[in-house]
Amino acid sequence: MYKVLFLPHNKTVEVKDGENLIRAAMEAGVHINASCGGEGVCGKCRVRIEEGQIEGGLSEKLDEKDIKQGYRLACLSHVKSDLIIRIPVESQIDTSSLNLKTAPRQKARIEEVSFEDLKTDDGFDLPVKKILSEIPRPEASDNVPDIPRLFNDLKHNHNEDFLDIDLPVMREIPNVIREKNFVVTTTIAQAIGEHSKDLIINVQAGDTSDKNFALAVDIGTTTVHGHLIDLLTGETLGEHVDYNRQISFGEDVISRIMFGEKPEGLEKLQKAVVESINRIINRLIKKTKIAIKEISAITIAGNTTMIQLLLAINPAYIRRSPYVPAATHYPPFNAVDIGIKVDPHVIVLTYPGVSSYVGGDIVAGIIGSGLYKSEKVSLYMDIGTNAEIVIGNREWMVCAACSAGPAFEGGGIKFGMRAAKGAIEDFAINPLTLEPMNLTIGDVRPKGICGSGLITIVAELFEAGVIDNGGEFARDTGNKRIRQSDGIYEYVLAWADETQIGRNLTLTEPDIDNLIRAKGAIYSGCLTLLKEVGLTINDLDQIIIAGAFGSYMDVEKAMTIGLLPETDSGKISFIGNGSLVGAKMSALSNQIRKDVRDVLRRITNFELSETTSFMDNYVAALFLPHTDMGPFPKLKARLDRNRKNSSKETT
Amino acid sequence: MYKVLFLPHNKTVEVKDGENLIRAAMEAGVHINASCGGEGVCGKCRVRIEEGQIEGGLSEKLDEKDIKQGYRLACLSHVKSDLIIRIPVESQIDTSSLNLKTAPRQKARIEEVSFEDLKTDDGFDLPVKKILSEIPRPEASDNVPDIPRLFNDLKHNHNEDFLDIDLPVMREIPNVIREKNFVVTTTIAQAIGEHSKDLIINVQAGDTSDKNFALAVDIGTTTVHGHLIDLLTGETLGEHVDYNRQISFGEDVISRIMFGEKPEGLEKLQKAVVESINRIINRLIKKTKIAIKEISAITIAGNTTMIQLLLAINPAYIRRSPYVPAATHYPPFNAVDIGIKVDPHVIVLTYPGVSSYVGGDIVAGIIGSGLYKSEKVSLYMDIGTNAEIVIGNREWMVCAACSAGPAFEGGGIKFGMRAAKGAIEDFAINPLTLEPMNLTIGDVRPKGICGSGLITIVAELFEAGVIDNGGEFARDTGNKRIRQSDGIYEYVLAWADETQIGRNLTLTEPDIDNLIRAKGAIYSGCLTLLKEVGLTINDLDQIIIAGAFGSYMDVEKAMTIGLLPETDSGKISFIGNGSLVGAKMSALSNQIRKDVRDVLRRITNFELSETTSFMDNYVAALFLPHTDMGPFPKLKARLDRNRKNSSKETT
């Protein structure tokens, strides 16, 4: 066994001789960017060996200077002694930009959801509500026991009948009711099923009915978002984002599932995401100064795998044909039972999902975006490694998921990275000089390209004629930024000395190819799903874009590359984290929870892999913007004009 | 702080200077008999100081020889140094006789309950039943998730709808259903409330429906009885009894409640009774070789305080006016949640009670004895420190509890002890010589008198004219066994060298007085309750005697002293541990569980302390057998005959 120390994290792990270094890092819970899954292809997992011996680790992705300085690819390195390993800045995960309040850069309308709509005269129809009781004291002539005494008051004075109660709450009651002279506040979790009973989850001494808070949480594969909500006003008192700590065990859903199949893998993944939630709660409590005991419930939305991992339910069968999850609905449960550090009474309500790949996050988005009650025929998209697509309105809904690959999250892109500090997120090209204008997150020197940046860069290069509709660079510009390196054409976005990483930051032809495949899959998914319901793109009344990636995406550029169908930008709106919006709505309204059930009864899930037209649509979409320029008239007009100008100049 | 080592237990505890020695023993979990509650009155807590200094501990209950040998009363001793204390055999608790299979000595019919009556053609209507499912495998065309897939089978093929399920069971399902090719056995706990749902508590791979076991447990204040039942046949496969380990923290209900109010007291009491249950389970598993994972449920009956202590619900308010318990019904819960060492799926069903002092043990007895469905007007009595009385039939029922004091369990009786090895349990006197014939439990030399022995001794002495109807010894017999010691009249049952304890074993006048008070309270309770419903003793069609003490009581002698009304002994039957019988019936039949609810709706509880006639009846009953000899015609005839014979002899 050898000891491996990871810097700057200062975490040590013991591994056996020959262990893969990236697995050792996973074991230690140290994140190293590695988007290719450990095949040595992406070159992202550069680490520096500061002490000790490894075997392997060399790759064409490393230049001579790198190798001399001790850089190796972690995924190709095998431990042969005790080691000290330093993870360089570009291979690390950087949380500093997560909670930056920058305005999303999209150029379309943001859907603002008003929670006031959920209010009736009496307030919100809360899933977890508080009731104040003044109970008559027991006497010799009225010696009903303590607990039925409380139940009698709830029944006769508050119309709350058929209540369940668990042992831990029962235990508190004899002391609690006497603490403030038989005045108590009961917290009741309302059931939504016809055959289910409401549950008493807490009994507090005295009147605490003026304090009732909840958390709404969205568990994404990459990030976890939490909002602390005042259930009496609907106001969000604080919000916080953290990386999903599972990221150290795999970047995408499939690698998480695979890690979960290892011994103790499931347990580690479960603890990791709970750690993220606990950090968020801790931060929100500090920010808002709310007493943690006044939190009553946590509503959590996430994709099907994230929810199974949260609940420690092995998601192995999600990635195996016929791709069945354990369930799509889960009953409420106590937060402490899965390790969330709140008071024991706090219950967790999880958002139900549709299928293995259309999860509760999407259902929450359907609710959060208002799609489920709109007359408009809407296209709802959440774009990431997996893109989920919903089409429908208040009468019908269809949905599907398609695997876009990791390009939008920086995977398979030579200098791709997540939307973190130093990522190029906006870009413009001078069509004459082909000189770039790079804008980075945090306005620092660039160290990579995030998904939204990638779309804009490719769109700009395409419109400027630097790349053609097949994604190939113009071979004959004579411009020094367009060059061949190791036989691969690339565009130099920033020279080594302009970057944080000390290397030329480029966009390569394989990068463009990966982006085209990703956008092609999504566009094909939309077309296929539309065809299944007998519609075309022109029938869409609105397009709702959800997700962190979508929020930062320039929709005009997304239309230019054919990720989105070309449409009036007035038809496009952004919901941001639609999953979180839906979670908040559910946290405030039991009617919304019933609406969710109703949505699930009405929605039809399509498996695109089972749909023959999907592959045809996909192949046709593997061009910029598409083999068929018909649906892209505005772009066609611009390109024609550019070509004319360009030929004017050259002539 | 001083260290106190208790021998022969070899348990050490640290206590502060001046701590009472009996409290130190409690703290250490070492049992010392102490029936007077630590006031130095009973003289039972003799211990020998082998090393170290104590303060106090002297008492007239100790003779000079005792004191010279280092004997002190623990309850009067205060720790003044590190100590080594030996608990002599007579002050210890002795489990050896608990599981002896001796025939009860009563001279009346034993009610034998047939569980076959509970069977229908299909078997028992089990509260926790197993269902075998062969589930269709998921396919691309049928990719319903795992858990709803199981639910669909249960609904459509087994008519099980509206099922609840908890997270831990859900977690197992994806793996379990695949383990034996989608053949699974589901264990369902049936609800009994109209508005409650059945609960899936376990899903096992393959067909395990031929193995389904349950435990029925009676938690008495003194002993805990467990039966392991085959739920398919109704057969009891094994039984075991242990002392309730709480006994070290107090002998009766009130001292337990008081101990529970101390810091950590409730926790200690809860752990102690669970330890008893775990020992019993452990023994039953070893005896029967049943796999512990095949146990599905535990049905537990006990008095109201015992159940609250088991559930760790503070019973403090049970002993304070107006004497309200926390509840009389508790929902089913997981056995592991209270520390019972079984598989996590096992649920506990507790027997509901009536009030603070008429608990689930009595309700179980009402069921177990068949009283609740009999046409006969019945008197059901469970005699102990608290005696519970039920009068009624299938149409109406009344109940009450009265405090008899500890005499029947050996408390307040100079040489009183529990029904353990060496206790005089039967006795006859030669009316001429007044020489005794002592029979002891285990047929060993006597060391004390148990409750049933006490009744027989007093009855025999009374009929022989050794004591009069006021409980006083004849002053002028000249017999050496009847003598005065320290001014107190006593009868010598065994001379020092005939005993295990090396002291003369006697019955004293104060002992007789205590017995008369105990039996007077019970008799008065019966009369008072009868009067409340407008009946008299002559209206009773049967008397059912429950409880360990009752089983060993000689009913003829009990009538002689006026504990029981004089009646045809054919009207008397013994149910033994009626609570356990009821628990077994509930374990086998959900219909019985519904009947229990029904009993609770029909039964009326009387507080004797609130009933004015109780005290009058009590005072009238403070004679042997009673001030009014009218209801005791047979005894009167015998006494008259004896008197005639006796006067014949003397003339």
mmCIF file of C-alpha atoms in Angstrom, chain A residues 62-232:
data_model
loop_
_atom_site.group_PDB
_atom_site.id
_atom_site.type_symbol
_atom_site.label_atom_id
_atom_site.label_comp_id
_atom_site.label_asym_id
_atom_site.label_seq_id
_atom_site.Cartn_x
_atom_site.Cartn_y
_atom_site.Cartn_z
ATOM 1 C CA LEU A 62 1.476 17.109 -22.735
ATOM 2 C CA ASP A 63 4.271 19.108 -24.322
ATOM 3 C CA GLU A 64 7.936 18.676 -23.529
ATOM 4 C CA LYS A 65 8.035 21.592 -21.107
ATOM 5 C CA ASP A 66 5.101 20.087 -19.207
ATOM 6 C CA ILE A 67 6.797 16.724 -18.982
ATOM 7 C CA LYS A 68 10.057 18.257 -17.814
ATOM 8 C CA GLN A 69 8.193 20.081 -15.037
ATOM 9 C CA GLY A 70 6.698 16.799 -13.850
ATOM 10 C CA TYR A 71 3.234 17.126 -15.380
ATOM 11 C CA ARG A 72 1.490 13.876 -16.198
ATOM 12 C CA LEU A 73 -2.048 12.858 -17.063
ATOM 13 C CA ALA A 74 -3.522 11.412 -13.869
ATOM 14 C CA CYS A 75 -5.741 8.978 -15.749
ATOM 15 C CA LEU A 76 -2.744 7.307 -17.377
ATOM 16 C CA SER A 77 -0.561 7.281 -14.251
ATOM 17 C CA HIS A 78 -0.128 4.310 -11.931
ATOM 18 C CA VAL A 79 1.084 4.656 -8.372
ATOM 19 C CA LYS A 80 4.436 2.969 -7.728
ATOM 20 C CA SER A 81 5.512 4.609 -4.444
ATOM 21 C CA ASP A 82 4.306 7.096 -1.877
ATOM 22 C CA LEU A 83 3.470 10.253 -3.787
ATOM 23 C CA ILE A 84 2.949 13.961 -3.415
ATOM 24 C CA ILE A 85 0.720 15.216 -6.212
ATOM 25 C CA ARG A 86 -0.193 18.816 -6.934
ATOM 26 C CA ILE A 87 -3.391 19.536 -8.820
ATOM 27 C CA PRO A 88 -2.833 22.664 -10.985
ATOM 28 C CA VAL A 89 -5.428 25.386 -11.015
ATOM 29 C CA GLU A 90 -6.917 24.405 -14.376
ATOM 30 C CA SER A 91 -7.542 20.823 -13.254
ATOM 31 C CA GLN A 92 -9.269 21.894 -10.082
ATOM 32 C CA ILE A 93 -12.837 22.725 -9.365
ATOM 33 C CA ASP A 94 -13.300 26.379 -8.515
ATOM 34 C CA THR A 95 -16.335 27.371 -6.464
ATOM 35 C CA SER A 96 -15.507 31.074 -6.394
ATOM 36 C CA SER A 97 -17.727 32.015 -9.323
ATOM 37 C CA LEU A 98 -20.712 29.924 -8.235
ATOM 38 C CA ASN A 99 -22.339 32.514 -6.081
ATOM 39 C CA LEU A 100 -21.300 35.549 -8.150
ATOM 40 C CA LYS A 101 -24.348 37.614 -8.919
ATOM 41 C CA THR A 102 -23.745 38.386 -12.567
ATOM 42 C CA ALA A 103 -26.602 39.103 -14.887
ATOM 43 C CA PRO A 104 -27.165 36.222 -17.258
ATOM 44 C CA ARG A 105 -25.892 37.188 -20.671
ATOM 45 C CA GLN A 106 -28.767 35.932 -22.709
ATOM 46 C CA LYS A 107 -30.477 38.367 -24.971
ATOM 47 C CA ALA A 108 -34.047 37.225 -24.406
ATOM 48 C CA ARG A 109 -36.684 37.706 -21.796
ATOM 49 C CA ILE A 110 -36.339 36.049 -18.385
ATOM 50 C CA GLU A 111 -39.508 34.491 -17.085
ATOM 51 C CA GLU A 112 -40.168 35.943 -13.643
ATOM 52 C CA VAL A 113 -42.318 33.713 -11.492
ATOM 53 C CA SER A 114 -44.517 35.326 -8.882
ATOM 54 C CA PHE A 115 -45.225 33.146 -5.919
ATOM 55 C CA GLU A 116 -48.024 35.507 -4.959
ATOM 56 C CA ASP A 117 -50.161 33.699 -7.542
ATOM 57 C CA LEU A 118 -50.092 30.694 -5.237
ATOM 58 C CA LYS A 119 -51.628 32.628 -2.368
ATOM 59 C CA THR A 120 -55.251 32.579 -1.408
ATOM 60 C CA ASP A 121 -56.793 34.932 1.141
ATOM 61 C CA ASP A 122 -55.545 32.669 3.915
ATOM 62 C CA GLY A 123 -51.993 32.393 2.678
ATOM 63 C CA PHE A 124 -50.282 29.519 0.980
ATOM 64 C CA ASP A 125 -51.764 26.024 1.051
ATOM 65 C CA LEU A 126 -48.609 24.803 2.744
ATOM 66 C CA PRO A 127 -47.501 21.176 2.463
ATOM 67 C CA VAL A 128 -46.099 21.588 5.969
ATOM 68 C CA LYS A 129 -48.264 23.874 8.050
ATOM 69 C CA LYS A 130 -48.362 24.980 11.660
ATOM 70 C CA ILE A 131 -51.439 25.000 13.854
ATOM 71 C CA LEU A 132 -51.761 26.732 17.213
ATOM 72 C CA SER A 133 -53.731 24.852 19.891
ATOM 73 C CA GLU A 134 -54.862 25.892 23.323
ATOM 74 C CA ILE A 135 -55.720 22.595 24.900
ATOM 75 C CA PRO A 136 -57.911 22.215 27.997
ATOM 76 C CA ARG A 137 -55.891 20.940 30.962
ATOM 77 C CA PRO A 138 -56.652 17.369 32.060
ATOM 78 C CA GLU A 139 -58.719 17.003 35.198
ATOM 79 C CA ALA A 140 -60.126 14.141 37.226
ATOM 80 C CA SER A 141 -63.365 14.506 35.294
ATOM 81 C CA ASP A 142 -61.549 14.738 31.935
ATOM 82 C CA ASN A 143 -58.504 12.522 32.012
ATOM 83 C CA VAL A 144 -58.120 11.851 28.298
ATOM 84 C CA PRO A 145 -54.429 11.035 27.698
ATOM 85 C CA ASP A 146 -52.089 13.719 26.405
ATOM 86 C CA ILE A 147 -51.804 12.675 22.784
ATOM 87 C CA PRO A 148 -55.492 12.027 22.034
ATOM 88 C CA ARG A 149 -56.156 15.277 23.926
ATOM 89 C CA LEU A 150 -54.092 17.136 21.320
ATOM 90 C CA PHE A 151 -55.719 15.153 18.506
ATOM 91 C CA ASN A 152 -59.160 16.098 19.830
ATOM 92 C CA ASP A 153 -58.287 19.774 19.686
ATOM 93 C CA LEU A 154 -56.911 19.454 16.159
ATOM 94 C CA LYS A 155 -60.030 17.620 15.071
ATOM 95 C CA HIS A 156 -62.687 19.733 16.704
ATOM 96 C CA ASN A 157 -61.120 23.174 16.549
ATOM 97 C CA HIS A 158 -58.978 22.951 13.425
ATOM 98 C CA ASN A 159 -60.769 20.406 11.297
ATOM 99 C CA GLU A 160 -57.681 18.198 11.145
ATOM 100 C CA ASP A 161 -58.791 14.594 11.260
ATOM 101 C CA PHE A 162 -57.174 11.234 10.489
ATOM 102 C CA LEU A 163 -53.679 12.251 11.465
ATOM 103 C CA ASP A 164 -50.689 9.948 11.636
ATOM 104 C CA ILE A 165 -47.935 10.442 14.165
ATOM 105 C CA ASP A 166 -44.622 8.709 14.701
ATOM 106 C CA LEU A 167 -43.021 7.598 17.925
ATOM 107 C CA PRO A 168 -40.336 10.307 18.210
ATOM 108 C CA VAL A 169 -42.983 13.037 18.090
ATOM 109 C CA MET A 170 -45.222 11.180 20.535
ATOM 110 C CA ARG A 171 -42.292 11.015 22.957
ATOM 111 C CA GLU A 172 -42.071 14.790 23.185
ATOM 112 C CA ILE A 173 -45.730 15.516 23.717
ATOM 113 C CA PRO A 174 -46.222 14.896 27.479
ATOM 114 C CA ASN A 175 -43.440 17.350 28.344
ATOM 115 C CA VAL A 176 -44.024 19.817 25.522
ATOM 116 C CA ILE A 177 -47.720 20.389 26.197
ATOM 117 C CA ARG A 178 -46.984 21.203 29.842
ATOM 118 C CA GLU A 179 -44.077 23.525 29.063
ATOM 119 C CA LYS A 180 -46.212 26.535 28.129
ATOM 120 C CA ASN A 181 -49.394 25.721 29.952
ATOM 121 C CA PHE A 182 -51.030 23.498 27.309
ATOM 122 C CA VAL A 183 -50.426 25.943 24.458
ATOM 123 C CA VAL A 184 -48.661 24.122 21.617
ATOM 124 C CA THR A 185 -47.953 24.538 17.932
ATOM 125 C CA THR A 186 -48.338 21.424 15.827
ATOM 126 C CA THR A 187 -46.609 21.024 12.492
ATOM 127 C CA ILE A 188 -48.537 18.881 10.043
ATOM 128 C CA ALA A 189 -47.248 17.491 6.771
ATOM 129 C CA GLN A 190 -50.186 17.321 4.416
ATOM 130 C CA ALA A 191 -50.594 14.239 2.303
ATOM 131 C CA ILE A 192 -51.631 14.554 -1.311
ATOM 132 C CA GLY A 193 -52.893 11.065 -2.048
ATOM 133 C CA GLU A 194 -56.577 10.415 -1.443
ATOM 134 C CA HIS A 195 -55.765 7.372 0.638
ATOM 135 C CA SER A 196 -52.963 8.932 2.640
ATOM 136 C CA LYS A 197 -53.185 10.572 6.036
ATOM 137 C CA ASP A 198 -51.654 13.831 7.114
ATOM 138 C CA LEU A 199 -48.710 13.404 9.467
ATOM 139 C CA ILE A 200 -47.888 15.314 12.637
ATOM 140 C CA ILE A 201 -44.160 15.894 12.374
ATOM 141 C CA ASN A 202 -43.554 18.230 15.281
ATOM 142 C CA VAL A 203 -45.166 19.671 18.388
ATOM 143 C CA GLN A 204 -43.590 22.798 19.860
ATOM 144 C CA ALA A 205 -44.362 24.449 23.185
ATOM 145 C CA GLY A 206 -46.188 27.757 22.979
ATOM 146 C CA ASP A 207 -47.086 29.694 19.854
ATOM 147 C CA THR A 208 -44.466 29.298 17.102
ATOM 148 C CA SER A 209 -46.938 29.568 14.265
ATOM 149 C CA ASP A 210 -45.379 32.831 13.093
ATOM 150 C CA LYS A 211 -42.154 31.026 12.167
ATOM 151 C CA ASN A 212 -42.252 28.443 9.429
ATOM 152 C CA PHE A 213 -39.454 28.037 6.936
ATOM 153 C CA ALA A 214 -38.546 25.604 4.208
ATOM 154 C CA LEU A 215 -35.700 24.847 1.885
ATOM 155 C CA ALA A 216 -36.064 24.337 -1.832
ATOM 156 C CA VAL A 217 -33.121 22.462 -3.299
ATOM 157 C CA ASP A 218 -32.185 21.557 -6.836
ATOM 158 C CA ILE A 219 -29.611 18.795 -7.087
ATOM 159 C CA GLY A 220 -27.891 19.067 -10.410
ATOM 160 C CA THR A 221 -25.202 16.692 -11.581
ATOM 161 C CA THR A 222 -22.731 19.562 -11.339
ATOM 162 C CA THR A 223 -24.165 22.014 -8.836
ATOM 163 C CA VAL A 224 -26.593 22.024 -5.928
ATOM 164 C CA HIS A 225 -28.738 25.127 -5.430
ATOM 165 C CA GLY A 226 -30.628 25.928 -2.267
ATOM 166 C CA HIS A 227 -33.135 28.605 -1.370
ATOM 167 C CA LEU A 228 -34.392 29.302 2.134
ATOM 168 C CA ILE A 229 -38.028 30.345 1.967
ATOM 169 C CA ASP A 230 -40.301 32.011 4.478
ATOM 170 C CA LEU A 231 -43.445 29.909 4.158
ATOM 171 C CA LEU A 232 -45.642 32.664 5.521
#
